[in-house]
Coordinates of C-alpha atoms and ligand atoms in Angstrom, one line a residue:
X10 CA 3.8 -14.3 61.1
X11 CA 7.3 -15.7 60.3
X12 CA 9.0 -13.8 57.5
X13 CA 9.6 -15.9 54.3
X14 CA 13.2 -16.0 53.1
X15 CA 13.6 -13.9 49.9
X16 CA 14.5 -16.0 46.8
X17 CA 17.7 -15.0 45.1
X18 CA 17.6 -15.7 41.3
X19 CA 21.1 -16.3 39.9
X20 CA 22.2 -13.5 37.5
X21 CA 23.2 -16.0 34.8
X22 CA 19.6 -17.1 34.2
X23 CA 18.2 -13.5 34.1
X24 CA 18.0 -12.2 30.5
X25 CA 20.6 -9.3 30.1
X26 CA 18.0 -6.5 29.7
X27 CA 16.4 -7.4 33.0
X28 CA 19.7 -7.8 35.0
X29 CA 20.4 -5.3 37.7
X30 CA 23.3 -3.0 36.7
X31 CA 26.5 -4.1 38.5
X32 CA 27.7 -1.9 41.4
X33 CA 30.5 0.5 40.4
X34 CA 33.8 -1.4 40.6
X35 CA 32.1 -4.8 40.8
X36 CA 33.2 -5.7 37.3
X37 CA 29.9 -6.5 35.5
X38 CA 28.0 -9.7 35.7
X39 CA 29.6 -12.1 38.1
X40 CA 30.9 -15.3 36.5
X41 CA 28.3 -17.5 38.0
X42 CA 28.0 -21.0 36.7
X43 CA 24.7 -21.7 35.0
X44 CA 22.6 -24.3 36.8
X45 CA 23.4 -27.9 35.7
X46 CA 20.0 -28.5 34.0
X47 CA 20.5 -25.4 31.8
X48 CA 24.0 -26.7 30.8
X49 CA 22.7 -30.1 29.7
X50 CA 19.3 -29.4 28.2
X51 CA 19.4 -28.6 24.5
X52 CA 18.3 -25.1 23.4
X53 CA 14.6 -24.5 22.7
X54 CA 14.3 -25.4 18.9
X55 CA 11.2 -24.6 16.9
X56 CA 9.8 -27.3 14.7
X57 CA 9.2 -26.6 11.0
X58 CA 5.5 -26.5 11.7
X59 CA 6.0 -23.8 14.4
X60 CA 8.1 -21.7 12.0
X61 CA 5.5 -22.0 9.3
X62 CA 2.8 -20.9 11.7
X63 CA 4.8 -17.9 12.8
X64 CA 5.4 -16.9 9.1
X65 CA 1.7 -17.2 8.4
X66 CA 0.9 -15.0 11.4
X67 CA 3.3 -12.4 10.1
X68 CA 2.1 -12.5 6.5
X69 CA -0.6 -9.8 6.7
X70 CA 1.9 -7.4 8.3
X71 CA 4.6 -8.3 5.7
X72 CA 2.1 -7.6 2.8
X73 CA 1.1 -4.3 4.4
X74 CA 4.8 -3.3 4.9
X75 CA 5.6 -4.3 1.2
X76 CA 2.7 -2.1 0.0
X77 CA 3.6 0.7 2.4
X78 CA 7.3 0.7 1.3
X79 CA 6.1 1.4 -2.3
X80 CA 3.1 3.7 -1.5
X81 CA 4.1 5.5 1.7
X82 CA 0.5 5.5 3.0
X83 CA 1.4 5.0 6.6
X84 CA 2.7 8.7 6.9
X85 CA -0.7 9.9 5.7
X86 CA -2.6 7.5 7.9
X87 CA -0.6 8.4 11.0
X88 CA -1.1 12.1 10.3
X89 CA -4.8 11.6 9.9
X90 CA -5.4 9.3 12.9
X91 CA -3.1 11.2 15.3
X92 CA -4.1 14.7 14.2
X93 CA -4.9 17.1 17.0
X94 CA -8.5 18.0 17.6
X95 CA -9.7 21.1 19.4
X96 CA -10.7 21.2 23.1
X97 CA -14.4 20.7 23.6
X98 CA -14.9 18.4 20.5
X99 CA -18.1 16.5 21.2
X100 CA -20.7 14.1 19.8
X101 CA -21.9 16.7 17.3
X102 CA -18.6 16.2 15.5
X103 CA -19.5 12.6 14.6
X104 CA -22.4 13.7 12.3
X105 CA -20.1 14.2 9.3
X106 CA -18.6 10.6 9.8
X107 CA -22.2 9.3 10.3
X108 CA -23.2 10.9 6.9
X109 CA -20.1 9.2 5.3
X110 CA -21.1 5.9 6.8
X111 CA -24.7 6.3 5.5
X112 CA -23.3 7.0 2.0
X113 CA -21.1 3.9 2.2
X114 CA -24.1 1.7 3.2
X115 CA -26.0 3.2 0.3
X116 CA -23.2 2.4 -2.1
X117 CA -22.8 -1.2 -0.9
X118 CA -26.5 -2.0 -0.9
X119 CA -27.0 -0.2 -4.2
X120 CA -24.4 -2.5 -5.9
X121 CA -26.4 -5.6 -4.8
X122 CA -29.7 -4.1 -5.9
X123 CA -28.2 -3.3 -9.3
X124 CA -27.4 -7.0 -9.8
X125 CA -31.1 -7.8 -9.9
X126 CA -32.8 -4.5 -11.0
X127 CA -33.8 -4.0 -14.7
X128 CA -34.1 -0.3 -15.7
X129 CA -36.9 -0.8 -18.2
X130 CA -40.3 0.8 -18.1
X131 CA -41.9 -2.6 -18.6
X132 CA -39.7 -4.7 -16.3
X133 CA -38.6 -2.3 -13.5
X134 CA -41.6 -3.0 -11.2
X135 CA -41.4 -6.8 -11.7
X136 CA -37.6 -6.8 -11.0
X137 CA -38.3 -4.9 -7.7
X138 CA -41.0 -7.4 -6.8
X139 CA -38.6 -10.2 -7.6
X140 CA -35.9 -8.6 -5.3
X141 CA -38.5 -8.2 -2.5
X142 CA -40.1 -11.7 -2.7
X143 CA -37.6 -14.1 -4.2
X144 CA -34.0 -13.0 -3.9
X145 CA -32.5 -14.2 -0.6
X146 CA -32.2 -11.2 1.8
X147 CA -33.5 -9.1 -1.1
X148 CA -36.2 -7.4 0.9
X149 CA -33.7 -6.6 3.7
X150 CA -31.1 -5.1 1.3
X151 CA -33.8 -3.1 -0.5
X152 CA -35.2 -1.9 2.9
X153 CA -31.7 -0.8 4.0
X154 CA -31.3 1.1 0.8
X155 CA -34.7 2.7 0.9
X156 CA -34.6 3.7 4.6
X157 CA -30.9 4.5 4.3
X158 CA -31.6 7.3 1.8
X159 CA -33.8 9.1 4.4
X160 CA -31.2 8.5 7.1
X161 CA -28.5 10.1 4.9
X162 CA -30.7 13.1 4.1
X163 CA -31.5 13.6 7.8
X164 CA -27.8 13.2 8.8
X165 CA -26.5 15.6 6.1
X166 CA -28.9 18.3 7.3
X167 CA -27.9 17.7 11.0
X168 CA -24.2 17.9 10.0
X169 CA -24.8 21.1 8.0
X170 CA -26.6 22.5 11.1
X171 CA -23.6 21.6 13.3
X172 CA -21.1 23.3 11.0
X173 CA -23.3 26.3 10.6
X174 CA -24.0 26.8 14.4
X175 CA -20.4 26.2 15.3
X176 CA -19.3 28.9 12.7
X177 CA -17.3 26.3 10.8
X178 CA -18.2 28.0 7.4
X179 CA -15.9 31.0 8.2
X180 CA -12.4 31.6 7.1
X181 CA -10.4 29.4 6.2
X182 CA -13.2 26.8 5.7
X183 CA -15.5 28.6 3.2
X184 CA -14.4 26.3 0.3
X185 CA -15.3 23.2 2.4
X186 CA -18.7 24.8 3.1
X187 CA -19.2 25.3 -0.6
X188 CA -18.2 21.7 -1.4
X189 CA -20.7 20.7 1.4
X190 CA -23.5 22.6 -0.3
X191 CA -22.8 20.8 -3.6
X192 CA -22.8 17.5 -1.7
X193 CA -26.1 18.4 -0.2
X194 CA -27.6 19.1 -3.7
X195 CA -26.1 15.9 -5.0
X196 CA -27.5 13.9 -2.1
X197 CA -31.0 15.3 -2.7
X198 CA -30.6 14.4 -6.4
X199 CA -29.8 10.8 -5.4
X200 CA -32.9 10.6 -3.3
X201 CA -35.0 12.2 -6.1
X202 CA -33.7 10.1 -8.9
X203 CA -33.9 6.9 -6.8
X204 CA -37.5 7.4 -6.0
X205 CA -38.6 6.8 -9.6
X206 CA -36.7 3.5 -10.1
X207 CA -39.4 1.1 -8.8
X208 CA -41.7 2.6 -11.4
X209 CA -44.9 2.1 -9.5
X210 CA -47.8 4.5 -9.3
X211 CA -46.5 6.4 -6.3
X212 CA -43.0 6.9 -7.8
X213 CA -44.4 7.8 -11.2
X214 CA -46.7 10.6 -9.9
X215 CA -44.3 11.8 -7.2
X216 CA -41.6 12.2 -9.9
X217 CA -44.0 14.2 -12.1
X218 CA -44.6 16.5 -9.1
X219 CA -40.9 16.8 -8.4
X220 CA -40.0 17.6 -12.1
X221 CA -42.7 20.2 -12.2
X222 CA -41.4 21.8 -9.0
X223 CA -37.9 22.0 -10.6
X224 CA -39.6 23.6 -13.6
X225 CA -40.8 26.6 -11.5
X226 CA -37.1 27.6 -10.7
X227 CA -35.9 30.9 -12.0
X228 CA -34.1 31.0 -15.4
X229 CA -32.8 27.4 -15.5
X230 CA -36.0 25.8 -14.1
X231 CA -37.8 25.0 -17.4
X232 CA -34.5 23.7 -19.0
X233 CA -33.9 21.6 -15.9
X234 CA -37.3 20.0 -15.9
X235 CA -37.0 19.3 -19.7
X236 CA -33.7 17.7 -19.1
X237 CA -35.0 15.5 -16.3
X238 CA -38.2 14.5 -18.2
X239 CA -36.1 13.7 -21.3
X240 CA -39.2 14.3 -23.5
X241 CA -42.7 15.8 -23.4
X242 CA -44.0 13.1 -21.0
X243 CA -42.5 11.1 -18.2
X244 CA -41.8 7.6 -19.7
X245 CA -39.2 5.0 -20.5
X246 CA -36.5 7.5 -21.5
X247 CA -37.0 9.4 -18.2
X248 CA -36.4 6.1 -16.3
X249 CA -33.2 5.4 -18.2
X250 CA -32.0 9.0 -17.6
X251 CA -32.8 8.8 -13.9
X252 CA -31.1 5.4 -13.6
X253 CA -27.9 6.8 -15.3
X254 CA -27.9 9.9 -13.0
X255 CA -28.6 7.7 -10.0
X256 CA -26.1 5.0 -10.7
X257 CA -23.2 6.7 -12.5
X258 CA -23.1 10.5 -12.7
X259 CA -24.0 11.6 -9.1
X260 CA -22.3 8.8 -7.1
X261 CA -19.0 9.5 -9.0
X262 CA -19.3 13.2 -8.3
X263 CA -20.2 12.5 -4.6
X264 CA -17.1 10.2 -4.2
X265 CA -14.8 12.8 -5.7
X266 CA -16.3 15.7 -3.6
X267 CA -16.2 13.7 -0.4
X268 CA -12.5 13.1 -1.1
X269 CA -11.9 16.9 -1.5
X270 CA -14.1 17.5 1.6
X271 CA -12.1 15.1 3.8
X272 CA -8.8 16.4 2.4
X273 CA -9.7 19.9 3.6
X274 CA -11.0 18.6 7.0
X275 CA -7.6 16.9 7.6
X276 CA -5.6 19.9 6.2
X277 CA -7.4 22.7 8.1
X278 CA -8.5 20.7 11.2
X279 CA -11.9 21.1 12.8
X280 CA -13.4 24.3 14.4
X281 CA -13.5 24.5 18.2
X282 CA -17.0 24.8 19.6
X283 CA -18.0 28.5 20.0
X284 CA -18.1 28.3 23.8
X285 CA -14.4 27.4 24.0
X286 CA -12.4 30.6 24.4
X287 CA -9.0 30.8 22.8
X288 CA -6.0 31.1 25.2
X289 CA -4.6 34.6 25.5
X290 CA -1.4 34.8 23.4
X291 CA 1.7 35.8 25.4
X292 CA 2.7 39.2 24.2
X293 CA 5.7 41.4 24.9
X294 CA 5.2 44.1 27.4
X295 CA 4.4 47.5 25.8
X296 CA 7.5 49.4 24.7
X297 CA 6.7 52.4 27.0
X298 CA 6.7 50.0 30.0
X299 CA 10.1 48.6 29.1
X300 CA 11.5 52.1 28.5
X301 CA 10.4 53.0 32.0
X302 CA 12.6 50.1 33.2
X303 CA 9.6 47.8 34.1
X304 CA 10.4 44.1 33.4
X305 CA 8.2 42.5 30.8
X306 CA 8.0 38.8 30.0
X307 CA 11.6 38.3 28.8
X308 CA 11.3 40.3 25.5
X309 CA 13.4 43.4 24.9
X310 CA 12.1 46.3 22.8
X311 CA 14.6 45.8 20.0
X312 CA 14.0 42.1 19.7
X313 CA 17.4 41.1 21.3
X314 CA 17.9 39.4 24.6
X315 CA 16.7 41.5 27.6
Ligands
HEM15 C1 -22.0 13.5 1.8 C2 -22.1 14.5 2.6 C3 -21.0 14.9 3.6 C4 -20.1 14.1 4.2 C5 -19.8 12.6 4.1 C6 -19.4 15.0 5.2 C7 -18.3 14.6 6.0 C8 -17.7 15.4 6.9 C9 -16.8 15.0 7.9 C10 -16.5 13.5 8.3 C11 -16.3 16.1 8.6 C12 -15.3 16.2 9.8 C13 -16.1 15.8 11.1 C14 -17.2 16.7 11.4 O1 -17.0 18.0 11.5 O2 -18.4 16.2 11.4 C15 -16.9 17.2 7.9 C16 -16.6 18.6 8.2 C17 -17.2 19.6 7.6 N1 -18.3 19.6 6.7 FE1 -19.1 17.9 5.9 N2 -19.9 16.3 5.0 C18 -20.9 16.2 4.1 C19 -21.7 17.3 3.8 C20 -21.6 18.6 4.2 C21 -22.5 19.7 4.0 C22 -23.8 19.5 3.3 C23 -21.9 20.8 4.5 C24 -22.4 22.2 4.5 C25 -23.2 22.8 3.6 C26 -20.6 20.4 5.1 C27 -19.7 21.3 5.7 C28 -18.6 20.9 6.4 C29 -17.7 21.8 7.1 C30 -17.7 23.4 7.0 C31 -16.8 21.0 7.8 C32 -15.7 21.5 8.7 C33 -16.1 21.4 10.1 C34 -15.2 22.1 11.1 O3 -14.2 22.7 10.7 O4 -15.5 22.0 12.3 N3 -20.5 19.1 4.9 N4 -17.7 16.8 6.9

């Protein structure tokens, strides 16, 4: 096959960063005349519309940069997203984030349910029927919230199991374990208080059983069940109390504790799986060996250069 002649592109039309460096002594870019069409054609000018479009495309970045200059969040985000994770990190480490995602789903669907739910002993059941039968997508959102609560409880137990079996509760992460235990109690409280809200036969009697179980606890048990029942019998006040706990008290505490939990995860890093062995640290050769004139790994017995 005949060889094709190689095309030589004149240096003057190659942008400076892409130009080949001149040979030593050649005196830089040769003074080559630009091709005639480049001399005559006007430079590429952008129309006003093009410029506006470019500005619109840059707007989100500009806004973020404006906020970041004042808040300095990018340092934190970079630190968090690019932090080192230990060797052997695997799918079990996603259970914490999955629990967090389940909580966010609960929070979002809960806000929409609260727009239609009436926390009154006489109207609660009717408002839930209204959500399920008349509100657009109401049954779907209610279903997500109801099943989501079980999903969150299952995920939180699996996540706790992962941290337990990987020994992540040990020093220096004990405080994060304790925060986790409180989060577990609060999550169970959410599931328990939410169960009463439809105020149907099942939720009414199940809550009586739950309150009585709490009453059997040592020392604080009877006080706790009295507090939950808010009176001698389960009734309208119990529903209001459960609603306040479910809507305001516990979610607020969970958000604050998740913040502390995440702060500690980022600060301390995650634990390596137990089957990953730590690398042996490089230590100086024993003093006796050095005294005997045997060369170690570059360290001298008195700390100076060997
Ligand atoms: C709302 C509930 C919870 C959320 C959203 C949550 C979230 C997370 C996330 C995202 C991580 C980092 C990734 C991972 O290791 O999975 C983590 C780590 C951790 N969590 Fe949780 N968690 C919750 C509940 C719990 C519970 C109930 C416990 C234990 C009783 C716990 C103990 C820990 C510990 C000790 C770590 C550090 C893990 C390590 O160093 O490897 N967490 N959590």
